[in-house]
């Protein structure tokens, strides 16, 4: 008579395994992702953090690797993009990691009719002649959070000097520079972030929830600023105009809708009050799960469905 199998070991051997991909600075994930871990584990999923550049991680051993808080890739973007291409089952897919981690994607979205904040681009060898007045934002094309971003009142001689120095510092580091008008609506109305998750029943991203972010750029950039400056986050019900722009941006993502797991669309009202796109976050956005009681459940369902779809497709479903 054979001995009964260890039921716990059997369950673990057959359970769906999901890696929540993070960075070495946050090996246990940020607080905002904890509800997702709890929701996945409650559903019988083995969900665990995994650091993206840890050479000991066996990415092929996961049914799905979900990009979450890989916020240290900025100085190593090429390495990060190359790593993403080696992960067999990655969400969002590697092709979007390459596209979305360089903000020149805004040019493409603008060309297909998504209303984007007007942006001037300056390569390392370009000359920037600053405007004589107005408030302007300087930031790099490859960046996350508010690091290396500054706000300048160019009628102020000191701000003007600091803005020129900021552009020059980024150019010396061989970085593409973005210069945008500062939108004063962010000081009162704030920035609206609309979060979308894959809907297993519909096969594409659908709206989940939204939040308001208060202004973060209060003045010139300081090179030693933290990656993420303090934010004031509250739940928000988006306007019909914001939903329309967000959906237009999501529809313009250059990937099959069924391949997408999440998106975050950041908007600020322009001078005429109509929403303008700040960023379309597809790689490692904060999803503010704790601001909506059903958000973690909806994302968990999307992850489970995505992992199952890849399992059915087998080796043919490779996110390259």
CSV table of C-alpha atoms in Angstrom, one decimal:
chain,number,residue,atom,x,y,z
A,1,UNK,CA,0.0,0.0,0.0
A,2,UNK,CA,1.5,3.3,-1.1
A,3,UNK,CA,1.8,6.2,1.3
A,4,UNK,CA,-0.5,9.2,0.7
A,5,UNK,CA,1.1,12.2,-1.0
A,6,UNK,CA,1.9,15.2,1.0
A,7,UNK,CA,-1.1,17.4,0.1
A,8,UNK,CA,0.7,20.6,0.8
A,9,UNK,CA,3.6,19.7,-1.5
A,10,UNK,CA,1.2,18.6,-4.2
A,11,UNK,CA,-0.8,21.8,-4.1
A,12,UNK,CA,2.4,23.8,-4.3
A,13,UNK,CA,3.7,21.8,-7.2
A,14,UNK,CA,0.5,22.4,-9.2
A,15,UNK,CA,-0.4,25.9,-8.1
A,16,UNK,CA,0.0,28.9,-10.4
A,17,UNK,CA,3.2,30.8,-9.6
A,18,UNK,CA,3.4,34.6,-10.1
A,19,UNK,CA,6.4,36.8,-9.7
A,20,UNK,CA,5.8,40.4,-8.7
A,21,UNK,CA,8.9,42.0,-10.1
A,22,UNK,CA,10.6,44.7,-8.0
A,23,UNK,CA,14.0,46.2,-7.4
A,24,UNK,CA,16.7,45.5,-4.8
A,25,UNK,CA,15.7,48.6,-2.8
A,26,UNK,CA,12.2,47.2,-2.3
A,27,UNK,CA,12.7,43.4,-2.1
A,28,UNK,CA,9.4,43.0,-0.3
A,29,UNK,CA,7.4,45.3,-2.6
A,30,UNK,CA,6.1,48.7,-1.7
A,31,UNK,CA,3.2,49.0,0.7
A,32,UNK,CA,0.7,49.7,-2.1
A,33,UNK,CA,1.2,46.2,-3.6
A,34,UNK,CA,0.5,44.3,-0.4
A,35,UNK,CA,-3.3,44.1,-1.0
A,36,UNK,CA,-2.5,42.4,-4.3
A,37,UNK,CA,-0.2,39.8,-2.7
A,38,UNK,CA,-2.9,39.0,-0.1
A,39,UNK,CA,-5.6,38.8,-2.8
A,40,UNK,CA,-3.6,36.4,-5.0
A,41,UNK,CA,-2.6,34.2,-2.1
A,42,UNK,CA,-6.2,34.0,-0.9
A,43,UNK,CA,-7.0,32.6,-4.3
A,44,UNK,CA,-4.4,29.9,-4.0
A,45,UNK,CA,-1.8,31.6,-6.2
A,46,UNK,CA,1.8,31.4,-5.1
A,47,UNK,CA,2.7,35.1,-5.4
A,48,UNK,CA,6.1,36.3,-4.4
A,49,UNK,CA,8.4,39.3,-5.0
A,50,UNK,CA,11.4,38.8,-7.3
A,51,UNK,CA,14.1,41.4,-8.0
A,52,UNK,CA,14.5,41.9,-11.7
A,53,UNK,CA,18.3,41.9,-11.8
A,54,UNK,CA,18.8,39.0,-9.3
A,55,UNK,CA,20.7,36.3,-11.4
A,56,UNK,CA,19.4,33.5,-9.1
A,57,UNK,CA,15.7,34.0,-10.1
A,58,UNK,CA,14.4,31.3,-12.5
A,59,UNK,CA,11.9,33.4,-14.5
A,60,UNK,CA,10.9,30.4,-16.6
A,61,UNK,CA,9.6,28.8,-13.4
A,62,UNK,CA,6.7,31.3,-13.1
A,63,UNK,CA,3.5,31.2,-15.0
A,64,UNK,CA,3.6,35.0,-15.1
A,65,UNK,CA,6.0,37.7,-14.1
A,66,UNK,CA,4.2,41.0,-13.4
A,67,UNK,CA,6.3,44.2,-13.5
A,68,UNK,CA,5.6,46.2,-10.4
A,69,UNK,CA,8.3,48.3,-8.7
A,70,UNK,CA,11.4,48.1,-10.9
A,71,UNK,CA,12.3,51.7,-10.2
A,72,UNK,CA,16.1,51.4,-10.2
A,73,UNK,CA,16.4,50.7,-13.9
A,74,UNK,CA,16.8,54.3,-15.0
A,75,UNK,CA,20.6,54.3,-15.0
A,76,UNK,CA,20.5,50.9,-16.8
A,77,UNK,CA,17.6,51.1,-19.2
A,78,UNK,CA,19.3,49.2,-21.9
A,79,UNK,CA,20.1,46.4,-19.5
A,80,UNK,CA,16.5,46.4,-18.2
A,81,UNK,CA,15.0,46.3,-21.7
A,82,UNK,CA,17.4,43.4,-22.6
A,83,UNK,CA,16.4,41.6,-19.4
A,84,UNK,CA,12.7,42.0,-20.2
A,85,UNK,CA,13.2,40.3,-23.5
A,86,UNK,CA,14.5,37.2,-21.8
A,87,UNK,CA,11.5,36.7,-19.5
A,88,UNK,CA,9.2,34.1,-21.1
A,89,UNK,CA,5.9,35.3,-19.7
A,90,UNK,CA,6.0,39.0,-18.8
A,91,UNK,CA,3.3,41.5,-18.2
A,92,UNK,CA,3.2,44.0,-19.6
A,93,UNK,CA,5.1,42.4,-22.6
A,94,UNK,CA,8.8,43.2,-23.3
A,95,UNK,CA,8.0,45.1,-26.5
A,96,UNK,CA,6.1,47.6,-24.5
A,97,UNK,CA,8.9,47.9,-21.9
A,98,UNK,CA,11.2,49.1,-24.7
A,99,UNK,CA,8.5,51.5,-26.1
A,100,UNK,CA,7.2,52.9,-22.8
A,101,UNK,CA,10.5,53.5,-20.9
A,102,UNK,CA,11.4,56.3,-23.3
A,103,UNK,CA,8.9,59.2,-23.3
A,104,UNK,CA,9.3,59.8,-27.0
A,105,UNK,CA,6.2,57.5,-27.2
A,106,UNK,CA,4.3,60.8,-26.5
A,107,UNK,CA,5.2,61.9,-30.0
A,108,UNK,CA,3.5,58.8,-31.5
A,109,UNK,CA,0.4,59.3,-29.3
A,110,UNK,CA,0.2,62.9,-30.3
A,111,UNK,CA,0.4,61.9,-34.0
A,112,UNK,CA,-2.7,59.6,-33.6
A,113,UNK,CA,-4.8,62.3,-31.9
A,114,UNK,CA,-4.2,61.8,-28.2
A,115,UNK,CA,-4.0,65.3,-26.6
A,116,UNK,CA,-0.5,65.6,-25.2
A,117,UNK,CA,1.2,68.4,-23.3
A,118,UNK,CA,3.2,70.4,-25.9
A,119,UNK,CA,6.8,69.3,-25.6
A,120,UNK,CA,10.1,70.5,-27.0
A,121,UNK,CA,12.9,67.9,-27.3
A,122,UNK,CA,16.6,68.6,-26.9
A,123,UNK,CA,19.3,66.0,-27.8
A,124,UNK,CA,22.7,66.2,-26.0
A,125,UNK,CA,24.2,68.4,-28.7
A,126,UNK,CA,21.2,70.7,-29.1
A,127,UNK,CA,21.1,74.3,-27.9
A,128,UNK,CA,18.2,75.4,-25.7
A,129,UNK,CA,17.3,79.1,-25.7
A,130,UNK,CA,15.0,79.5,-22.7
A,131,UNK,CA,11.9,81.6,-23.1
A,132,UNK,CA,12.0,84.9,-21.3
A,133,UNK,CA,8.9,84.4,-19.2
A,134,UNK,CA,6.4,81.7,-18.0
A,135,UNK,CA,6.7,78.6,-15.9
A,136,UNK,CA,8.4,75.6,-17.5
A,137,UNK,CA,9.2,72.1,-16.6
A,138,UNK,CA,12.5,70.4,-17.5
A,139,UNK,CA,12.9,66.6,-17.3
A,140,UNK,CA,14.6,63.7,-19.0
A,141,UNK,CA,12.9,61.5,-21.6
A,142,UNK,CA,14.0,58.4,-19.7
A,143,UNK,CA,12.9,58.9,-16.1
A,144,UNK,CA,10.5,57.9,-13.4
A,145,UNK,CA,8.9,59.6,-10.5
A,146,UNK,CA,10.1,63.2,-10.1
A,147,UNK,CA,13.8,62.6,-10.1
A,148,UNK,CA,15.7,65.0,-12.4
A,149,UNK,CA,12.6,67.1,-12.9
A,150,UNK,CA,12.3,70.8,-12.1
A,151,UNK,CA,9.9,73.7,-12.3
A,152,UNK,CA,11.2,77.1,-13.3
A,153,UNK,CA,9.8,80.6,-13.5
A,154,UNK,CA,11.9,81.9,-16.3
A,155,UNK,CA,11.2,85.6,-15.6
A,156,UNK,CA,13.3,85.1,-12.5
A,157,UNK,CA,17.0,85.4,-13.3
A,158,UNK,CA,18.0,82.8,-10.8
A,159,UNK,CA,15.4,80.3,-12.0
A,160,UNK,CA,16.5,81.0,-15.6
A,161,UNK,CA,20.1,80.2,-14.7
A,162,UNK,CA,19.2,77.1,-12.8
A,163,UNK,CA,17.0,75.9,-15.8
A,164,UNK,CA,19.8,76.3,-18.2
A,165,UNK,CA,22.1,74.4,-15.8
A,166,UNK,CA,19.6,71.6,-15.4
A,167,UNK,CA,19.3,71.1,-19.2
A,168,UNK,CA,23.1,71.2,-19.6
A,169,UNK,CA,23.5,68.7,-16.8
A,170,UNK,CA,21.1,66.2,-18.4
A,171,UNK,CA,22.8,66.8,-21.8
A,172,UNK,CA,26.2,66.1,-20.3
A,173,UNK,CA,24.9,62.8,-19.1
A,174,UNK,CA,23.9,62.0,-22.8
A,175,UNK,CA,20.2,62.2,-22.0
A,176,UNK,CA,17.4,63.5,-24.2
A,177,UNK,CA,15.7,66.5,-22.5
A,178,UNK,CA,12.0,67.5,-22.5
A,179,UNK,CA,10.9,71.0,-21.9
A,180,UNK,CA,7.1,71.6,-21.3
A,181,UNK,CA,5.0,74.5,-20.1
A,182,UNK,CA,3.9,74.1,-16.5
A,183,UNK,CA,0.2,73.7,-16.3
A,184,UNK,CA,-1.1,75.8,-13.4
A,185,UNK,CA,-4.3,73.7,-13.0
A,186,UNK,CA,-2.2,71.1,-11.2
A,187,UNK,CA,-1.8,73.5,-8.3
A,188,UNK,CA,-5.5,73.5,-7.6
A,189,UNK,CA,-7.3,70.7,-9.5
A,190,UNK,CA,-4.3,68.4,-9.4
A,191,UNK,CA,-3.3,65.6,-11.6
A,192,UNK,CA,-5.8,62.7,-12.4
A,193,UNK,CA,-4.4,59.2,-12.8
A,194,UNK,CA,-6.9,56.7,-14.3
A,195,UNK,CA,-6.0,53.0,-13.8
A,196,UNK,CA,-7.1,50.3,-16.2
A,197,UNK,CA,-6.9,46.5,-15.7
A,198,UNK,CA,-7.4,43.7,-18.1
A,199,UNK,CA,-11.0,42.4,-18.1
A,200,UNK,CA,-10.9,38.6,-18.5
A,201,UNK,CA,-14.5,38.7,-20.0
A,202,UNK,CA,-13.9,41.4,-22.5
A,203,UNK,CA,-10.3,40.6,-23.5
A,204,UNK,CA,-9.0,44.2,-23.2
A,205,UNK,CA,-8.3,46.9,-20.6
A,206,UNK,CA,-11.2,48.4,-18.8
A,207,UNK,CA,-11.4,51.3,-16.4
A,208,UNK,CA,-10.9,50.4,-12.7
A,209,UNK,CA,-10.5,53.5,-10.6
A,210,UNK,CA,-8.8,56.9,-10.4
A,211,UNK,CA,-6.9,59.1,-8.0
A,212,UNK,CA,-5.9,62.7,-7.6
A,213,UNK,CA,-2.3,63.6,-7.1
A,214,UNK,CA,-1.4,67.0,-5.8
A,215,UNK,CA,1.5,69.1,-7.2
A,216,UNK,CA,5.0,67.7,-6.7
A,217,UNK,CA,7.2,70.1,-8.6
A,218,UNK,CA,7.5,73.1,-6.4
A,219,UNK,CA,10.7,74.5,-7.8
A,220,UNK,CA,14.1,73.8,-9.4
A,221,UNK,CA,15.5,70.3,-9.5
A,222,UNK,CA,18.1,69.2,-7.0
A,223,UNK,CA,20.3,66.3,-8.2
A,224,UNK,CA,20.1,64.6,-4.7
A,225,UNK,CA,16.3,64.6,-4.7
A,226,UNK,CA,14.7,61.2,-3.9
A,227,UNK,CA,13.2,59.2,-6.8
A,228,UNK,CA,9.6,59.8,-5.5
A,229,UNK,CA,8.9,63.1,-3.8
A,230,UNK,CA,6.1,63.1,-1.2
A,231,UNK,CA,2.7,62.8,-2.8
A,232,UNK,CA,-0.8,63.6,-1.6
A,233,UNK,CA,-3.1,60.9,-3.0
A,234,UNK,CA,-6.9,60.8,-2.8
A,235,UNK,CA,-9.6,58.9,-4.6
A,236,UNK,CA,-11.2,60.7,-7.5
A,237,UNK,CA,-14.2,60.2,-9.8
A,238,UNK,CA,-12.9,61.2,-13.2
A,239,UNK,CA,-14.8,63.5,-15.6
A,240,UNK,CA,-16.3,62.2,-18.8
A,241,UNK,CA,-13.7,64.2,-20.7
A,242,UNK,CA,-10.9,62.6,-18.7
A,243,UNK,CA,-12.3,59.1,-19.3
A,244,UNK,CA,-12.5,59.8,-23.0
A,245,UNK,CA,-8.9,60.9,-23.3
A,246,UNK,CA,-7.7,58.1,-21.1
A,247,UNK,CA,-9.5,55.5,-23.3
A,248,UNK,CA,-8.1,57.1,-26.4
A,249,UNK,CA,-4.6,56.8,-25.0
A,250,UNK,CA,-5.2,53.1,-24.0
A,251,UNK,CA,-6.6,52.4,-27.5
A,252,UNK,CA,-3.4,53.7,-29.1
A,253,UNK,CA,-1.1,51.3,-27.2
A,254,UNK,CA,0.9,49.5,-29.9
A,255,UNK,CA,0.1,45.9,-28.7
A,256,UNK,CA,-2.6,43.4,-29.0
A,257,UNK,CA,-5.3,44.4,-26.4
A,258,UNK,CA,-5.3,40.8,-25.0
A,259,UNK,CA,-1.6,41.1,-24.2
A,260,UNK,CA,-2.1,44.0,-21.8
A,261,UNK,CA,-2.5,43.6,-18.0
A,262,UNK,CA,-2.6,47.2,-16.7
A,263,UNK,CA,-2.2,50.8,-17.7
A,264,UNK,CA,-2.2,54.2,-15.9
A,265,UNK,CA,-3.1,57.3,-17.7
A,266,UNK,CA,-2.0,60.6,-16.1
A,267,UNK,CA,-3.8,63.8,-17.1
A,268,UNK,CA,-3.7,67.5,-16.2
A,269,UNK,CA,-6.2,70.1,-17.5
A,270,UNK,CA,-4.7,72.4,-20.1
A,271,UNK,CA,-5.1,76.1,-20.4
A,272,UNK,CA,-8.6,75.6,-21.9
A,273,UNK,CA,-9.6,73.1,-19.2
A,274,UNK,CA,-9.5,70.1,-21.5
A,275,UNK,CA,-7.4,67.2,-20.2
A,276,UNK,CA,-3.9,66.7,-21.6
A,277,UNK,CA,-1.8,63.5,-21.3
A,278,UNK,CA,1.2,63.8,-19.0
A,279,UNK,CA,2.3,60.1,-19.2
A,280,UNK,CA,0.9,56.7,-20.2
A,281,UNK,CA,2.4,54.3,-17.7
A,282,UNK,CA,2.7,50.7,-18.8
A,283,UNK,CA,5.9,49.5,-17.1
A,284,UNK,CA,6.1,50.0,-13.4
A,285,UNK,CA,3.3,52.4,-12.3
A,286,UNK,CA,2.0,52.7,-8.8
A,287,UNK,CA,-1.6,51.5,-9.1
A,288,UNK,CA,-2.9,53.0,-5.8
A,289,UNK,CA,-4.7,49.8,-5.0
A,290,UNK,CA,-5.5,50.9,-1.4
A,291,UNK,CA,-7.7,53.8,-2.7
A,292,UNK,CA,-10.4,51.5,-4.1
A,293,UNK,CA,-11.8,48.5,-2.2
A,294,UNK,CA,-12.2,46.4,-5.4
A,295,UNK,CA,-8.9,47.3,-7.1
A,296,UNK,CA,-6.8,44.5,-5.8
A,297,UNK,CA,-9.5,42.0,-6.5
A,298,UNK,CA,-9.8,43.2,-10.1
A,299,UNK,CA,-6.1,43.1,-10.7
A,300,UNK,CA,-5.8,39.7,-9.1
A,301,UNK,CA,-8.5,38.4,-11.4
A,302,UNK,CA,-6.7,39.9,-14.4
A,303,UNK,CA,-3.4,38.3,-13.4
A,304,UNK,CA,-5.0,34.8,-12.9
A,305,UNK,CA,-6.6,35.0,-16.3
A,306,UNK,CA,-3.4,36.2,-18.0
A,307,UNK,CA,-1.4,33.4,-16.4
A,308,UNK,CA,-4.0,30.8,-17.4
A,309,UNK,CA,-4.0,32.1,-21.0
A,310,UNK,CA,-0.2,31.7,-21.2
A,311,UNK,CA,-0.4,28.2,-19.8
A,312,UNK,CA,-2.9,27.2,-22.5
A,313,UNK,CA,-0.8,28.8,-25.2
A,314,UNK,CA,2.3,27.1,-23.8
A,315,UNK,CA,5.7,28.0,-25.4
A,316,UNK,CA,4.0,29.7,-28.3
A,317,UNK,CA,3.0,32.6,-26.0
A,318,UNK,CA,6.4,34.3,-25.5
A,319,UNK,CA,6.4,38.0,-24.7
A,320,UNK,CA,9.0,39.3,-27.2
